[in-house]
Coordinates of C-alpha atoms and ligand atoms in Angstrom, one line a residue:
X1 CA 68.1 48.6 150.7
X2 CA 64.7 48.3 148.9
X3 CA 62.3 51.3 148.2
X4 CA 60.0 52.1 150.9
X5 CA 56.5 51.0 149.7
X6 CA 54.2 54.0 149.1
X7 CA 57.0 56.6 148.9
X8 CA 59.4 58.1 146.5
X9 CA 62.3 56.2 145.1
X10 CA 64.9 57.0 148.1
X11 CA 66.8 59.9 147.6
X12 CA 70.0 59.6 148.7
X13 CA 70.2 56.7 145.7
X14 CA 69.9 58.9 142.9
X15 CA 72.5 57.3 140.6
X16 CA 72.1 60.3 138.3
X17 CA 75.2 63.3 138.2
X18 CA 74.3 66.4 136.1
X19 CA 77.3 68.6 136.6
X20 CA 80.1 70.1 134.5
X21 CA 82.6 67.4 134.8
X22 CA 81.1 64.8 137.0
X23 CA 81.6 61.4 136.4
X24 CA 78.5 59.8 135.1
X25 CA 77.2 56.8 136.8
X26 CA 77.9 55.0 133.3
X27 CA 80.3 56.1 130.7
X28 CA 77.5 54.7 128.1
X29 CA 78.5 54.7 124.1
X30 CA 82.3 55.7 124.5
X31 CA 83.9 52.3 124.1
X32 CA 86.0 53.4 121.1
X33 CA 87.5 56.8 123.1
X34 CA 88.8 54.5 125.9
X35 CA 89.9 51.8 124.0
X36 CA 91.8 54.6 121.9
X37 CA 92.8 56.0 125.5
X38 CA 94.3 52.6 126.0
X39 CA 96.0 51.8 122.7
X40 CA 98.3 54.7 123.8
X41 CA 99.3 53.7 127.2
X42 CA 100.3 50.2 126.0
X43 CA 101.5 51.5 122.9
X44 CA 104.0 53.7 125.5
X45 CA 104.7 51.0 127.7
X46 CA 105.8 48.8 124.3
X47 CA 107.7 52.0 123.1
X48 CA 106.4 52.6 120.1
X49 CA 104.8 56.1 119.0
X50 CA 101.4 57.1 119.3
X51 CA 98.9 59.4 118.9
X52 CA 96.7 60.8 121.7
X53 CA 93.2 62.3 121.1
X54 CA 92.0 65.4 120.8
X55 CA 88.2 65.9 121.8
X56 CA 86.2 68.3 120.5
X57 CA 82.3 68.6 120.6
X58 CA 79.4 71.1 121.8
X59 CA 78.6 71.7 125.1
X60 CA 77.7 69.2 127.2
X61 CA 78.6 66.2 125.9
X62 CA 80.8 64.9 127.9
X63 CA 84.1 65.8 126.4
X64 CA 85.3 66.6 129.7
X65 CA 84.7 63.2 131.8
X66 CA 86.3 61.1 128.9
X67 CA 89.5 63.3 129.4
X68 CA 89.4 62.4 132.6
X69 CA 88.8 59.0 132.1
X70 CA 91.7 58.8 130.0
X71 CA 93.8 60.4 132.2
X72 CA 92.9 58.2 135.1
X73 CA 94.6 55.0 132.5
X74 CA 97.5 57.1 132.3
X75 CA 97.9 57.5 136.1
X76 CA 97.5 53.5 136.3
X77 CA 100.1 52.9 133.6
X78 CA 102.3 55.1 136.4
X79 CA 102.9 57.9 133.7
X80 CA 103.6 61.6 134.8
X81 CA 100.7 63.6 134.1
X82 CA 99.3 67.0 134.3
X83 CA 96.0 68.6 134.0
X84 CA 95.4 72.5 133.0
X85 CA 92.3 74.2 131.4
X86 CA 92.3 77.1 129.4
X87 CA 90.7 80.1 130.7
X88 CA 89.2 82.8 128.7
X89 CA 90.3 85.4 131.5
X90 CA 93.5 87.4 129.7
X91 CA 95.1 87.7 133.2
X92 CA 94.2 83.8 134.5
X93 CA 95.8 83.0 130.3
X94 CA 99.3 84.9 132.0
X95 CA 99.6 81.7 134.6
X96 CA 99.4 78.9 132.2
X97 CA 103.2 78.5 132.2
X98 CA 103.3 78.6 136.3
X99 CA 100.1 76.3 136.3
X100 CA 101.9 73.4 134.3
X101 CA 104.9 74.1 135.9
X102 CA 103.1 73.3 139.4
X103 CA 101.4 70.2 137.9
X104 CA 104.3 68.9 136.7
X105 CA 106.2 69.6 140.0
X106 CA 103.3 67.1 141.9
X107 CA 103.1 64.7 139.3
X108 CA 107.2 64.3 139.6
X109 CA 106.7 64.0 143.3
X110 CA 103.9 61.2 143.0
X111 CA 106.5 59.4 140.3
X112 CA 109.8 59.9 142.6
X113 CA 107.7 58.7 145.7
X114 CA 106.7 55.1 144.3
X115 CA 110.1 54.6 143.4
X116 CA 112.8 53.4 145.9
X117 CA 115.9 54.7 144.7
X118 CA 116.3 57.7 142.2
X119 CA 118.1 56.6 139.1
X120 CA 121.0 59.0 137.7
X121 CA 118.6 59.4 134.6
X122 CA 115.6 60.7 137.0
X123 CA 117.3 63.0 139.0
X124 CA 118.9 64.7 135.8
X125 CA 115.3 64.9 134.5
X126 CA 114.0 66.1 137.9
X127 CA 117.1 68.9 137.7
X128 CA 115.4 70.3 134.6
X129 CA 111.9 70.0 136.2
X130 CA 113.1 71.7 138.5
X131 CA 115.0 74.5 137.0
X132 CA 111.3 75.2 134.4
X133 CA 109.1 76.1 137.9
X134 CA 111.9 78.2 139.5
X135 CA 111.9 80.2 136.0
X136 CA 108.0 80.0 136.0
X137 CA 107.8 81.7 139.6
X138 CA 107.3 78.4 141.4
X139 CA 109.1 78.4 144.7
X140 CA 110.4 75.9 146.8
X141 CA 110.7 73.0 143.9
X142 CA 114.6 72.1 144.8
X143 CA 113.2 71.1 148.2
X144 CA 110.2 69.4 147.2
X145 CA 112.0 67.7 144.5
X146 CA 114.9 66.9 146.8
X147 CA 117.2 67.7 143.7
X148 CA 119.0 70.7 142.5
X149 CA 117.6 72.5 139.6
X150 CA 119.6 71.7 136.2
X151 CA 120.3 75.8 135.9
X152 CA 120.8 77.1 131.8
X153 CA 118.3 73.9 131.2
X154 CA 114.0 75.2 130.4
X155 CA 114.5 78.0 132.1
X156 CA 114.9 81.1 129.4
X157 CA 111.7 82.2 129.5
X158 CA 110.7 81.2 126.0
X159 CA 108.0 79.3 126.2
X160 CA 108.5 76.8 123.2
X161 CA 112.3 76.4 124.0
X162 CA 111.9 75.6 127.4
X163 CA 109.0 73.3 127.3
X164 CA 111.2 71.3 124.5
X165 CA 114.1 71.2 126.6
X166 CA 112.5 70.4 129.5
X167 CA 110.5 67.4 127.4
X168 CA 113.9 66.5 125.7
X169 CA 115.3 66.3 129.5
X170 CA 112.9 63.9 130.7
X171 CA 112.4 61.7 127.8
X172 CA 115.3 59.4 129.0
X173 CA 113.9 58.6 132.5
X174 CA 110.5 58.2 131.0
X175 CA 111.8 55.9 128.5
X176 CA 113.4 54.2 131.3
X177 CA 110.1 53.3 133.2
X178 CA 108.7 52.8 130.3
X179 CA 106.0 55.4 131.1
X180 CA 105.1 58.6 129.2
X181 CA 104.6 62.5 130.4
X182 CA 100.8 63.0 129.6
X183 CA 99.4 66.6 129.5
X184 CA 95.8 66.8 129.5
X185 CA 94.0 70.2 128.6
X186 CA 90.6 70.9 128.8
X187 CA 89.0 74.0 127.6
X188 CA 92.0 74.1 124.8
X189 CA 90.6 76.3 122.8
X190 CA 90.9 78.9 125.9
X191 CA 94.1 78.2 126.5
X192 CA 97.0 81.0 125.5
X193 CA 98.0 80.7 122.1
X194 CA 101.9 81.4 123.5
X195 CA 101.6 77.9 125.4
X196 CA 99.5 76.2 122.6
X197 CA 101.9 76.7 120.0
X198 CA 104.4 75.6 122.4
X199 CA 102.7 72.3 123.5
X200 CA 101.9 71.9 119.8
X201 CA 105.6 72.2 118.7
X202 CA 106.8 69.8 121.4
X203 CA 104.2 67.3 120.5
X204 CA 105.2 67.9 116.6
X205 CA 109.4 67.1 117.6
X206 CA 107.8 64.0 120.0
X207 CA 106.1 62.9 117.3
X208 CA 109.5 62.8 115.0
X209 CA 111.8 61.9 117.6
X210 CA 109.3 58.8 119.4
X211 CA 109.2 60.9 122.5
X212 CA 106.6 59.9 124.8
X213 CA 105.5 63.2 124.9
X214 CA 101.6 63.2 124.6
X215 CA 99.2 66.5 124.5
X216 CA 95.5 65.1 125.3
X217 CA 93.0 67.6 124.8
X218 CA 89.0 68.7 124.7
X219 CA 87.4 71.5 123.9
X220 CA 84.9 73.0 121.5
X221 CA 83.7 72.6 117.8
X222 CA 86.4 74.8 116.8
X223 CA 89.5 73.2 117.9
X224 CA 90.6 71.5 115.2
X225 CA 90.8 75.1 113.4
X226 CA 91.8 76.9 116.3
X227 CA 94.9 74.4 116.5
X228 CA 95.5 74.8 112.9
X229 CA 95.8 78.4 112.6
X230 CA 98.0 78.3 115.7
X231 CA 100.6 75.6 114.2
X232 CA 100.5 74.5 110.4
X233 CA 102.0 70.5 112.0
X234 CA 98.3 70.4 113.7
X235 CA 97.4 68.3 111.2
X236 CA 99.0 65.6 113.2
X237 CA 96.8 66.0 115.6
X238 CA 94.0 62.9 116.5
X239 CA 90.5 64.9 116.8
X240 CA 87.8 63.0 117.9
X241 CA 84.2 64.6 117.3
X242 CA 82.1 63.7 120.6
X243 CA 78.3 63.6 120.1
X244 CA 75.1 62.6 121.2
X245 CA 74.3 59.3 122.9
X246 CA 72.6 57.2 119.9
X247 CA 68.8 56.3 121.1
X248 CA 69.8 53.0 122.4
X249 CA 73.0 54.2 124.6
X250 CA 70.9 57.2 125.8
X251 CA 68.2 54.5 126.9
X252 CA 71.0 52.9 128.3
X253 CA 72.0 56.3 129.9
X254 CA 68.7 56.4 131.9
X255 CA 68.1 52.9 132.6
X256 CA 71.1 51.3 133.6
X257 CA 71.6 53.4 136.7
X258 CA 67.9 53.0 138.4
X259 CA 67.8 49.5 137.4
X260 CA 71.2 49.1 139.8
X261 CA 69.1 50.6 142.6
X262 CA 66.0 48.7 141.2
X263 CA 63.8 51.2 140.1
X264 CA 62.8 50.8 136.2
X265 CA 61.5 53.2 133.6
X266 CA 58.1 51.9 131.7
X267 CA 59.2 52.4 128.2
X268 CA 56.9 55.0 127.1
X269 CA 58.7 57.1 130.1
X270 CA 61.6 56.1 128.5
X271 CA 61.1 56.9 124.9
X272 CA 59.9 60.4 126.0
X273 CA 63.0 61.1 128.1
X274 CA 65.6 60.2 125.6
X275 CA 63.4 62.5 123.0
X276 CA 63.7 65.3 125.0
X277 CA 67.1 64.9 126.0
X278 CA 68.0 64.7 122.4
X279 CA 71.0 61.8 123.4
X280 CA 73.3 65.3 124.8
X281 CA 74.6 63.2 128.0
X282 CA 74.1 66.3 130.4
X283 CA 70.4 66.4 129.9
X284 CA 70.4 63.2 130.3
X285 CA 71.7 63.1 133.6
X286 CA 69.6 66.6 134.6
X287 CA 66.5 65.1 132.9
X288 CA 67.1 61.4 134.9
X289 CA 67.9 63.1 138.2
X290 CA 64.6 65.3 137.9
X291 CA 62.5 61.9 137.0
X292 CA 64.4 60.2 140.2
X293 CA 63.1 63.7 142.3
X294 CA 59.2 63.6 140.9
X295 CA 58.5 60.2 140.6
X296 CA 56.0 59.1 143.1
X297 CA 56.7 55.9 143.0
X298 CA 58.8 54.1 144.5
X299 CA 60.5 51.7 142.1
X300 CA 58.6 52.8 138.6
X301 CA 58.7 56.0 136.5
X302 CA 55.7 56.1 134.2
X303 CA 55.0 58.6 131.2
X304 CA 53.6 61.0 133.7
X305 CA 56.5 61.4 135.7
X306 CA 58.7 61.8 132.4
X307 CA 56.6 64.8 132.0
X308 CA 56.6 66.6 134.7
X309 CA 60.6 65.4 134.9
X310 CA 61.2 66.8 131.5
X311 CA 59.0 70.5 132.6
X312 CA 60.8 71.1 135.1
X313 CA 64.2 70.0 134.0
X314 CA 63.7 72.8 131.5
X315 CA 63.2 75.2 133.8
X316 CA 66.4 74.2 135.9
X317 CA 68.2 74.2 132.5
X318 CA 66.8 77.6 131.8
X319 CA 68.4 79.0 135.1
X320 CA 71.7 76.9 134.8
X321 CA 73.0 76.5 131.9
X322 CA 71.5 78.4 129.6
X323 CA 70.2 82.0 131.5
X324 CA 73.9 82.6 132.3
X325 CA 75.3 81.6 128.7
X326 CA 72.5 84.6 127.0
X327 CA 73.2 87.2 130.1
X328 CA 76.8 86.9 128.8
X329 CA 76.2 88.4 125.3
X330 CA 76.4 92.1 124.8
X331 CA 73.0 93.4 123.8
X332 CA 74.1 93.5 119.7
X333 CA 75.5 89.7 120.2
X334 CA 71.8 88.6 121.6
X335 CA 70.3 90.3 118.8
X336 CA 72.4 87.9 116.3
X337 CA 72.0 85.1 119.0
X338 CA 68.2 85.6 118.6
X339 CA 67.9 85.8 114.7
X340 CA 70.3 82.7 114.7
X341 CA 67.8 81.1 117.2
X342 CA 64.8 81.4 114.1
X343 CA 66.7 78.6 112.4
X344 CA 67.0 75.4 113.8
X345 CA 70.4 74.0 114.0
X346 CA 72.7 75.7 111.5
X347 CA 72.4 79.2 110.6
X348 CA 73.8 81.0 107.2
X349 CA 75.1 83.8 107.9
X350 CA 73.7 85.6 104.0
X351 CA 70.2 84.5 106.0
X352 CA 71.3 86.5 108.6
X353 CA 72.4 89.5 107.0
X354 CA 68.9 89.7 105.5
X355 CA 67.4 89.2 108.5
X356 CA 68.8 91.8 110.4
X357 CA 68.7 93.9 107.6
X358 CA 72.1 94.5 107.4
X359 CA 74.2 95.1 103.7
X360 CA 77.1 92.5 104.2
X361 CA 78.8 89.9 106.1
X362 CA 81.3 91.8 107.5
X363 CA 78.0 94.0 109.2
X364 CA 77.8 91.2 111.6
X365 CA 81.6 90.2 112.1
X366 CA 82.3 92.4 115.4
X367 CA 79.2 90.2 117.0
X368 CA 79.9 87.2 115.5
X369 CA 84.1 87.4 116.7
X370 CA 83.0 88.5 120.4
X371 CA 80.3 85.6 120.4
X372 CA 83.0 83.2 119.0
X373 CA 85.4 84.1 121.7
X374 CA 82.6 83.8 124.3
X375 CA 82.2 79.8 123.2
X376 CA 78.7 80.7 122.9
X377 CA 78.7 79.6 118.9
X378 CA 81.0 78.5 116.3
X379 CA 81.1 78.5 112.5
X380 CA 81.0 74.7 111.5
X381 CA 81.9 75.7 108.2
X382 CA 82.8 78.8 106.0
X383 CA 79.6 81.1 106.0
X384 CA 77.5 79.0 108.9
X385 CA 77.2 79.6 112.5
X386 CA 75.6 77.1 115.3
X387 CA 75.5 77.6 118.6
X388 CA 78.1 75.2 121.1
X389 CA 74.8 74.9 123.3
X390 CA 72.5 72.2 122.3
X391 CA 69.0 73.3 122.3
X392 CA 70.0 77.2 123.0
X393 CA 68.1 78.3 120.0
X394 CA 64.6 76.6 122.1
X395 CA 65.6 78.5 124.9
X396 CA 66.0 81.8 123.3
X397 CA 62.7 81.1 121.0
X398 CA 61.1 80.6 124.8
X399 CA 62.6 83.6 126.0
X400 CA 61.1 85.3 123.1
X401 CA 57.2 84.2 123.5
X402 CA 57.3 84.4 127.3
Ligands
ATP1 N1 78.9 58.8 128.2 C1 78.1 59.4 129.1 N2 77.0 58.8 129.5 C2 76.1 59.4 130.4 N3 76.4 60.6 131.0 C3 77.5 61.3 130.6 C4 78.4 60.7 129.6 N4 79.4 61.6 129.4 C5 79.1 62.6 130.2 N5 78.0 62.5 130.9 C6 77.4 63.4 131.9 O1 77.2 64.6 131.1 C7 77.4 65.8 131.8 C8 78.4 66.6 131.0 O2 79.7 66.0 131.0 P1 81.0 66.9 130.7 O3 81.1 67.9 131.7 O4 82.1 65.9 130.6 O5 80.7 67.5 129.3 P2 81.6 68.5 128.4 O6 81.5 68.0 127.0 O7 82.9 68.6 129.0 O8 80.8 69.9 128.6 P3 81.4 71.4 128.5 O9 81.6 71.6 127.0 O10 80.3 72.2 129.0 O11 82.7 71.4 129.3 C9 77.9 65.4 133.2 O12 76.8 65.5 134.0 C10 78.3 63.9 133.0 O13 78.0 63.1 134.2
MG2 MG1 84.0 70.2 129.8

């Protein structure tokens, strides 16, 4: 269906999806993270070793969609998988164990119900499945598993023993379908360091033993450190910085999409938009869906449509992502937040200390910890800070004048 002539471009077209987590019309620029994604399925279904990625990047940039994406080639290659997040909450932290354990119960249940007949080597591996949920609180596993639970087998209540045991337990039947377990975690630098260190340690003995045992994960600047200070074998880990779109995949990012519902951008729109959006995929998508909204046109966005797109995409940013973000902050953590904002990009913290007129460092450590913890910035390297918000610091710095 064409435009109508004389009217907007038709809304219920809009290719564009700003959201936390939704799939973008286009997975622009992140050829080499899938094709990684897929060296490790066929890698698995070859049995050979491999090593799955570990995504880390600021907000926003779509760390979470390509863990999805690789997850979804996992689930074709018929693997067992399981998705948890990490959660800041201390009390939500307490469930990971029953949260995997209820994952793992499904995935086994999608695995046993493609399959015909249960082999002697599955339903031992489904015994031990079985036997981690009931110690993890899970009820009702033996009949939705239709096996007994392997009792004395992942169930002691230590974390790092039973999730090896339970690994060890199923490595035979996964080698037998020549599939892998996959566990994907998002948020992982939220998750509880009792679990991390135990998926960390189980995916340190796969990694000896050739288990196909693999820990997918994304999260925020600091995960590669955060992993390392919870296991010293981290370094085995395969982190994979996600950035920016490059000019030309951004472009790409914008265009694409209308051009498959033929509307098109006149360049200058286009040059503007991908400026402003700076490449971060989710302004991207929340600039291109405001541009779709505006435009009166309806199969052409011109340079005055990218500006009044990009105005009031701000705005909706300001109320989404970033009001909420600087409401979390204790009033001492916005005043760092704000002196932070007066540099653009990365901050040193000596600047700071002068700034705030403070005497040391350490002065600004109780603000700097609780704003760490937050995910609201991170210290890309000793004696720096930067916020995990793209363009946070032009918020606050609007905040400031208004
Ligand atoms: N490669 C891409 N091309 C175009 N748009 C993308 C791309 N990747 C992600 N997006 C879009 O960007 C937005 C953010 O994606 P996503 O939620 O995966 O980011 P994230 O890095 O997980 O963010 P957060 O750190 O807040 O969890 C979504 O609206 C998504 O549709
Ligand atoms: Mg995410």
């Amino acid at each position: 269906m064409q435009p109508e002539k004389g009217g907007r471009a038709d809304q219920t077209r809009n290719p564009y999806t700003p959201g936390a987590g939704k799939p973008p019309p286009a997975l622009v620029g992140r050829e080499s993270e899938l094709a990684a994604g897929r060296t490790v399925v066929d890698r698995t279904a070859q049995g050979r070793s491999a090593t799955a990625p570990i995504f880390y990047g600021l907000r926003g940039v779509g760390k979470t969609v390509l863990l999805k994406a690789l997850h979804t080639q996992a689930d074709a290659a018929g693997w067992l998988t399981v998705e948890i997040e990490g959660k800041q909450e201390a009390s939500e932290q307490q469930h990971t164990r029953r949260r995997l354990a209820r994952g793992l119960v499904s995935a086994a249940r999608r695995t046993v119900g493609r399959s015909t007949a249960l082999t002697d080597t599955w339903r031992r591996a489904l015994g031990t499945i079985s036997s981690f949920s009931a110690a993890a609180g899970a009820t009702g596993v033996e009949v939705s598993l239709g096996v007994d639970p392997s009792r004395g087998r992942g169930d002691t209540g230590d974390a790092e023993m039973d999730l090896e045991e339970l690994v060890h337990d199923m490595v035979p039947a996964l080698q037998e379908s020549r599939t892998g377990l996959g566990i994907f975690v998002d948020e992982i630098q939220d998750l509880a360091p009792s679990a991390l260190s135990a998926l960390i340690s189980v995916q340190h003995r796969a990694g000896q033993n050739g288990w196909p045992f693999h820990l997918y994960g994304a999260g925020l600047p600091n995960v590669p450190a955060r992993l390392a200070d919870v296991r010293s074998s981290a370094e085995r880990f395969h982190f994979v910085q996600i950035g920016a779109l490059s000019a030309a995949d951004a472009r790409a990012a914008f265009a694409d999409p209308a051009a498959e519902e033929g509307v098109t951008y006149e360049p200058a729109a286009l040059d503007r938009l991908v400026a402003a959006s700076g490449g971060y995929p989710y302004f991207v998508q929340v600039f291109g869906d405001q541009a779709w909204r505006l435009a009166p046109g309806p199969d052409e966005i011109v340079l005055s449509d990218a500006a009044v797109a990009i105005a009031e995409a701000t705005s909706v940013l300001d109320d989404s992502l970033f009001h909420s973000r600087w409401n979390r902050a204790t009033p001492a953590q916005k005043t760092l937040m704000r002196a932070m904002a007066e540099d653009s990009g990365r901050s040193q913290i000596a600047d700071l200390v002068t700034r705030l007129g403070k005497r040391k460092p350490s002065d600004l450590s109780v603000s700097r910890d609780g704003l760490i913890k937050k995910g609201l910035i991170y210290a890309p390297d000793r004696g720096l800070l930067q916020f995990t918000v793209p363009h946070m610091d032009d918020y606050i710095r609007r905040q400031h004048e208004s």
